[in-house]
mmCIF file of C-alpha atoms in Angstrom:
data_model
loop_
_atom_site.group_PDB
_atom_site.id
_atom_site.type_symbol
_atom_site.label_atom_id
_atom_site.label_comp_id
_atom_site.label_asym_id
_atom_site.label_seq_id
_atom_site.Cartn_x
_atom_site.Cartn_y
_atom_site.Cartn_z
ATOM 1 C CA UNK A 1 40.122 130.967 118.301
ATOM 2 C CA UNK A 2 43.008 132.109 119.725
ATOM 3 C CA UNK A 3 46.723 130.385 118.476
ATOM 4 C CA UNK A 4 50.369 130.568 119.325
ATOM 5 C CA UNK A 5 53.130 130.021 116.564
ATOM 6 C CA UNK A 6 56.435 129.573 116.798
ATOM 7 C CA UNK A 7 57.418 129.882 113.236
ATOM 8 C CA UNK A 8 60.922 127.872 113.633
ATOM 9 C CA UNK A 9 60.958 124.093 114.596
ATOM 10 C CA UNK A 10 64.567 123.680 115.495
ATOM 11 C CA UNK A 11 67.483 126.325 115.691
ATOM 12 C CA UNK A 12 71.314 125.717 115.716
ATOM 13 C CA UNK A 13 73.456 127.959 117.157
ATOM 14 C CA UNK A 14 77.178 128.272 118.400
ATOM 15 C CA UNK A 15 78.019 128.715 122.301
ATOM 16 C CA UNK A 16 78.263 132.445 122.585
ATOM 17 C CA UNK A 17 75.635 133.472 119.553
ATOM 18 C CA UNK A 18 73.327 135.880 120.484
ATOM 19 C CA UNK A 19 69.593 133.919 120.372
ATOM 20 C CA UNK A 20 66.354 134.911 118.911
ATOM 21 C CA UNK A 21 63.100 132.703 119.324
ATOM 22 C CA UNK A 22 60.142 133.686 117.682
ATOM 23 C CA UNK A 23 56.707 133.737 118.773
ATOM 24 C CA UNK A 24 53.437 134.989 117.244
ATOM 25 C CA UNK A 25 50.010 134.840 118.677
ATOM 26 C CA UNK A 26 46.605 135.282 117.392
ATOM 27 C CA UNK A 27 44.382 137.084 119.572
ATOM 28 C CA UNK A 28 41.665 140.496 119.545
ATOM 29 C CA UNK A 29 43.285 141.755 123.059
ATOM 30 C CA UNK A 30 46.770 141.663 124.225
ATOM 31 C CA UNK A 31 46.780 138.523 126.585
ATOM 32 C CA UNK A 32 48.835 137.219 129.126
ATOM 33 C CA UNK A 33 52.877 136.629 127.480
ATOM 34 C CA UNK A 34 54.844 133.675 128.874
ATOM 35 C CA UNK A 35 57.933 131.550 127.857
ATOM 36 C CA UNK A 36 58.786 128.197 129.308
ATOM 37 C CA UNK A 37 61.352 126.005 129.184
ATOM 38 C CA UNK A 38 61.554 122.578 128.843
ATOM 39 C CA UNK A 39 65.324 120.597 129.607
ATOM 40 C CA UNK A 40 65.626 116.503 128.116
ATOM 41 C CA UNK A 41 63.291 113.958 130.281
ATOM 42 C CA UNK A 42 62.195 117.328 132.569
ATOM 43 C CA UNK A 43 58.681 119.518 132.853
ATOM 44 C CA UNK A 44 58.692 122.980 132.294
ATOM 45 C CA UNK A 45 60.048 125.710 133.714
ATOM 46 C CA UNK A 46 58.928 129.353 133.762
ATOM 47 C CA UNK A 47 61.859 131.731 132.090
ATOM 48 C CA UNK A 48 59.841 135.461 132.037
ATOM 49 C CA UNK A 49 56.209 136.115 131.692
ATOM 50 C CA UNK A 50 54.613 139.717 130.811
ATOM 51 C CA UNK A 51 51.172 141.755 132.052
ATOM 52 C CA UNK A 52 51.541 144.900 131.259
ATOM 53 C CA UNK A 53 53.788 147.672 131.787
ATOM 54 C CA UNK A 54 57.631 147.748 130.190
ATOM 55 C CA UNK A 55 57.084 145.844 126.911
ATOM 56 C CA UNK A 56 60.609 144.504 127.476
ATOM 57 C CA UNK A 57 60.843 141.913 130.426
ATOM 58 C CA UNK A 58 63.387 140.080 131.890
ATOM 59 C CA UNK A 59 63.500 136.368 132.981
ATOM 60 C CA UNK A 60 65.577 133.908 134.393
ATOM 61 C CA UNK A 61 68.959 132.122 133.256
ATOM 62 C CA UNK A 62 69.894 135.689 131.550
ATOM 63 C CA UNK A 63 66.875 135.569 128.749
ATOM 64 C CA UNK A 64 64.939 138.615 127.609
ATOM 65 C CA UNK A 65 61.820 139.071 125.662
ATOM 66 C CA UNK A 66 60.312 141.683 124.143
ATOM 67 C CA UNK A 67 56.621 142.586 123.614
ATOM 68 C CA UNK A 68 55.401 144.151 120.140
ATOM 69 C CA UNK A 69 51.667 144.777 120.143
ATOM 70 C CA UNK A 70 52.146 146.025 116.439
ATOM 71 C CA UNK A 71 53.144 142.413 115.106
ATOM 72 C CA UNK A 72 51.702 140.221 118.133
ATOM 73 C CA UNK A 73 54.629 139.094 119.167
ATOM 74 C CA UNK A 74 56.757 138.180 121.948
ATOM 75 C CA UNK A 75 60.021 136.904 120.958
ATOM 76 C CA UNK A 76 62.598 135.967 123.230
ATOM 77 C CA UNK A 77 66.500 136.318 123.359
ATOM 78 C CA UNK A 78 69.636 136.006 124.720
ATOM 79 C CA UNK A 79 72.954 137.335 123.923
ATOM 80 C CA UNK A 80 74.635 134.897 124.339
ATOM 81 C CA UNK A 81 74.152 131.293 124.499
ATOM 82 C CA UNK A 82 75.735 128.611 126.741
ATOM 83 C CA UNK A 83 75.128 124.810 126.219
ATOM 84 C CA UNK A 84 73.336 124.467 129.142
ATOM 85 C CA UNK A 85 70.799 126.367 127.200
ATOM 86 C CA UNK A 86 69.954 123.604 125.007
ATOM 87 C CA UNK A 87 66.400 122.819 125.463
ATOM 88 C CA UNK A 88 62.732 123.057 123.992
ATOM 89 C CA UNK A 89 61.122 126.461 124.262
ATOM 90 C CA UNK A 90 57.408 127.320 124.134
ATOM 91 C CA UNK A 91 55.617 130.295 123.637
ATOM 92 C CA UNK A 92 52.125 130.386 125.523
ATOM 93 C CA UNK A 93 49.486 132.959 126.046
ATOM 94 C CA UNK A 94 46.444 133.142 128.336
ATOM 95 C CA UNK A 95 43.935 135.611 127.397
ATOM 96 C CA UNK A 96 42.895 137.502 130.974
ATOM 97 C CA UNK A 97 43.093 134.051 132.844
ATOM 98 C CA UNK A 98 42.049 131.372 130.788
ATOM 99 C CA UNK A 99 43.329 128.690 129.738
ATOM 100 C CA UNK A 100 46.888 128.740 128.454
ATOM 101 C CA UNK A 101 47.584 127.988 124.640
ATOM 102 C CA UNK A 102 51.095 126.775 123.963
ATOM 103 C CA UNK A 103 53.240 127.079 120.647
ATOM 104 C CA UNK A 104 54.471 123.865 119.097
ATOM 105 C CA UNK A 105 57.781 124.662 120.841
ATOM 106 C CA UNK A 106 61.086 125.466 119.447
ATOM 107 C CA UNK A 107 64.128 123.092 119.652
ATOM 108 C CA UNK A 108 67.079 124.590 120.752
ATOM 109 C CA UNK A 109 71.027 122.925 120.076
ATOM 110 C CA UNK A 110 74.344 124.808 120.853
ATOM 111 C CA UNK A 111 77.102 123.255 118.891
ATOM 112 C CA UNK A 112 80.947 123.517 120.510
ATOM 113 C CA UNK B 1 58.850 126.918 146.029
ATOM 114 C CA UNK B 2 55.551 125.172 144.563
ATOM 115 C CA UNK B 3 56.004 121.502 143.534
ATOM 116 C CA UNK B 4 54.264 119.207 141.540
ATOM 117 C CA UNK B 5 54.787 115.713 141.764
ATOM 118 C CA UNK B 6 53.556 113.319 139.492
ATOM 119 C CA UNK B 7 53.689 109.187 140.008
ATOM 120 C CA UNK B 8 55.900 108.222 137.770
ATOM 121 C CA UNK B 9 58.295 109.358 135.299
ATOM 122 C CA UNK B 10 58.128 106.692 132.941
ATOM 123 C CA UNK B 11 55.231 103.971 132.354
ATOM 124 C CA UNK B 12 54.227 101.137 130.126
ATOM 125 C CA UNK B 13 50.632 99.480 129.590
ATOM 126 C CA UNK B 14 49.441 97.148 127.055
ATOM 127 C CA UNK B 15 46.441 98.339 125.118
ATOM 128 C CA UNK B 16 43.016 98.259 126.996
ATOM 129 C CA UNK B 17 44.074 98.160 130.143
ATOM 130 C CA UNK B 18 43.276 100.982 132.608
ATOM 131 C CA UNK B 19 45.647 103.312 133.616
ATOM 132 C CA UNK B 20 45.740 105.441 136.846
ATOM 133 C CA UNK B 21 48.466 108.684 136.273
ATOM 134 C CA UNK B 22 48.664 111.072 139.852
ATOM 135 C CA UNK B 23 49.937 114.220 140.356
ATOM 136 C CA UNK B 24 50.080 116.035 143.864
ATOM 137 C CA UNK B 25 50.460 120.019 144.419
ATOM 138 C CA UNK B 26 51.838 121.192 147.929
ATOM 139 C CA UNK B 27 50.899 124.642 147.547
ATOM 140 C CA UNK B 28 46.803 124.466 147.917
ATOM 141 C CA UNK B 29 46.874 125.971 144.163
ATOM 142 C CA UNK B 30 42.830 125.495 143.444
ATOM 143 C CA UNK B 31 43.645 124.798 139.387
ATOM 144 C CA UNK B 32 45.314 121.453 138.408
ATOM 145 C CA UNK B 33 45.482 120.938 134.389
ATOM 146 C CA UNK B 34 46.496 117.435 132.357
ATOM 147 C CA UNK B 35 48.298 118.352 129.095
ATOM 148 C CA UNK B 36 49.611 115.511 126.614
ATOM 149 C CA UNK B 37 52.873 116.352 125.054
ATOM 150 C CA UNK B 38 53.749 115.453 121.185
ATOM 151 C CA UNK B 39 56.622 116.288 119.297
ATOM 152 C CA UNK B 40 55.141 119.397 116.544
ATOM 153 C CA UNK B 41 52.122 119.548 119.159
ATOM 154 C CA UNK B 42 53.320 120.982 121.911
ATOM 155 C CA UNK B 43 50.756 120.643 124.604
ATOM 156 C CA UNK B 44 47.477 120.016 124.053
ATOM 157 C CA UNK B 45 44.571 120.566 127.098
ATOM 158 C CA UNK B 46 43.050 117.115 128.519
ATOM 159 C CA UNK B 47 40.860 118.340 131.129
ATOM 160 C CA UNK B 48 41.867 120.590 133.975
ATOM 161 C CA UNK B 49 39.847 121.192 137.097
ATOM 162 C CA UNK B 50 39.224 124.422 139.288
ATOM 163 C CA UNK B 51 38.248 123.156 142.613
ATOM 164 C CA UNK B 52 37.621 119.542 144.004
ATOM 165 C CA UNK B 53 34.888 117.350 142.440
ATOM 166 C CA UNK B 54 34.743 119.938 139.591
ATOM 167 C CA UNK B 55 36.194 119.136 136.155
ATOM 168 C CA UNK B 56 36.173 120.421 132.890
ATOM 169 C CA UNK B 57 37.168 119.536 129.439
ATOM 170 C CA UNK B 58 40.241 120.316 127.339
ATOM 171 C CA UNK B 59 40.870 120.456 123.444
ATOM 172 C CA UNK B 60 41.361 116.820 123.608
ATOM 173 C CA UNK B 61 39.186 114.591 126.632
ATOM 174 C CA UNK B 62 38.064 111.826 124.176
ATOM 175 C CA UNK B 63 39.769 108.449 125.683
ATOM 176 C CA UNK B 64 40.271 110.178 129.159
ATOM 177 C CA UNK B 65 38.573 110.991 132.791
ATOM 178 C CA UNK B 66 40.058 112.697 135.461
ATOM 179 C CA UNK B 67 38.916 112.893 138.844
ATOM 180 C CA UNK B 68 39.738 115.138 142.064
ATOM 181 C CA UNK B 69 38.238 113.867 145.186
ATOM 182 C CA UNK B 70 41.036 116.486 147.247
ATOM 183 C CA UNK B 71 42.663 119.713 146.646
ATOM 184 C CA UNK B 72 46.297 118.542 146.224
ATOM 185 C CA UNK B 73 45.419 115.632 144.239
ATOM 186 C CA UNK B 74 44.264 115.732 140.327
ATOM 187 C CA UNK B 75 43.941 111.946 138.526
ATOM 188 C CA UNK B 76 44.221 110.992 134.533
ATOM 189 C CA UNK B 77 42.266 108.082 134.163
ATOM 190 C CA UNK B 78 42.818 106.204 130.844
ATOM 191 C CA UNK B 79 39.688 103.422 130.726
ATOM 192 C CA UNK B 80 41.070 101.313 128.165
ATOM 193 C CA UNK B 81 44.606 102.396 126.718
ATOM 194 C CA UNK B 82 45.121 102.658 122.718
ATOM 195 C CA UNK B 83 48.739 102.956 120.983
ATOM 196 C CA UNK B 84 47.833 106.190 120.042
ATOM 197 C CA UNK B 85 48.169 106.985 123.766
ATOM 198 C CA UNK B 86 51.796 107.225 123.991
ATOM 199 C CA UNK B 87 52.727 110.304 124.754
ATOM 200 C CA UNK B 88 54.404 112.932 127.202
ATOM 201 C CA UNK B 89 51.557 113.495 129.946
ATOM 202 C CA UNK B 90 52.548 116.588 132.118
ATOM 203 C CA UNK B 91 50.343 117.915 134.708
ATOM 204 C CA UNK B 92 50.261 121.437 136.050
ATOM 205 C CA UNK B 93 48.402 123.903 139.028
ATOM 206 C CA UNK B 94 48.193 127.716 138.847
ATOM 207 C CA UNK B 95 46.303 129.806 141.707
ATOM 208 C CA UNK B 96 43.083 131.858 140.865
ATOM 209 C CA UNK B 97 43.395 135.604 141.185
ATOM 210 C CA UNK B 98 46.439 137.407 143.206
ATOM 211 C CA UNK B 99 49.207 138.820 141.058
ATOM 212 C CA UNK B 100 49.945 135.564 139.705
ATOM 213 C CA UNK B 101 48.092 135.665 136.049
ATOM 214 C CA UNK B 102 47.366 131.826 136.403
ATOM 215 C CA UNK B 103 50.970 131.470 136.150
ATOM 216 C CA UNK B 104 51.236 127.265 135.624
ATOM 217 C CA UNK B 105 53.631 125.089 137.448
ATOM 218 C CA UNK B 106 54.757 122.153 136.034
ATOM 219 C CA UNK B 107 55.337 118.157 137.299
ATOM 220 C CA UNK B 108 58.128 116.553 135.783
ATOM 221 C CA UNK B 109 55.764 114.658 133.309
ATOM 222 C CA UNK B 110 55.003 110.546 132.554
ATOM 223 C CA UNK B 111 56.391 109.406 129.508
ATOM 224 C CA UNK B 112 53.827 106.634 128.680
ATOM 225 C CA UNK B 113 54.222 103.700 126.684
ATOM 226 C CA UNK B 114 50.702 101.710 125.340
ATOM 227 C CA UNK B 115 52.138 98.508 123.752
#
């Protein structure tokens, strides 16, 4: 069966950092990439999402993420962070239109 | 700009009573999904549903029904609420076919409390 991971479970990092978030999936074919976001108390919201084509896509709020059919990944960053940016993340594939399997999520703080 | 509204944003039940959650699309989407939310978990698959009076299971239905009499409108039914209940419950609709992938739009989500 197919399954997301998101190898890191919370991540620290100063306003201004430069961001990396991880994501692996498991899967024969390359499926459908997304990344959501998911703000305190709110539902989430769609930052980039990738088909096909350029393997490196960009989303909204000034994130990136880049697609690596070699490792099965599709980790997403940011150069730099603001601490508006503080959030949950997950990683979720859909393999050619079904269902959607998420990652745990990663939990994002900015510190000062 | 789709929206998904769900009933309410936070809720609290005592154990075995039933509980009614409702979430409404505006955007004639024909796929509505329930996911539960737990912290580690991420989301998990209840049921979801790809046109009216049609419903399918999830990775977790046991304790749950759902029912969708119209398009717009996708129901959690919980028959007789258990502790282990409480959770995040976010729904979601995604259109079949286009250019859209089955992109998934989000409601706000019911934070549910079974006492």
């Amino acid at each position: 069966a197919q399954s997301v991971t998101q190898p890191d479970i919370h991540i620290t990092v100063s306003e201004g950092a430069s961001l990396e978030l991880r994501c692996n999936y498991s899967y024969g074919a390359t499926p459908y990439l997304f990344w959501y976001v998911q703000s305190p108390g709110q539902g989430l919201q769609l930052l980039l999402k990738y088909f096909s084509g350029d393997t490196l896509v960009q989303g909204i709020k000034g994130f990136e993420a880049e697609f690596k059919r070699s490792q099965s990944s599709f980790n997403l960053r940011k150069p730099s962070v603001h601490w508006s940016d503080a959030a949950e993340y997950f990683c979720a594939v859909t393999p050619y239109g079904q269902n959607f399997v998420f990652g745990p999520g990663t939990r994002l703080s900015v510190l000062p | 700009d789709v929206k998904v509204t769900q009933s309410s944003r936070y809720l609290v039940k005592r154990t075995g009573e039933k509980v009614f959650l409702e979430c409404v699309q505006d955007m004639d989407h024909e796929n509505m999904f329930w996911y539960r939310q737990d912290p580690g978990l991420g989301l998990r698959l209840i049921y979801f549903s790809y046109d009216v009076k049609m419903k399918e299971k999830g990775d977790i239905p046991e304790g749950y029904s759902v029912s969708r009499e119209k398009k717009e409108r996708f129901s959690l039914i919980l028959e007789s609420a258990s502790t282990n209940q409480t959770s995040m419950y976010l729904c979601a609709s995604s259109l079949t076919g286009g250019n859209t992938y089955n992109e998934q739009f989000f409601g706000p989500g019911t934070r549910l409390t079974v006492l």
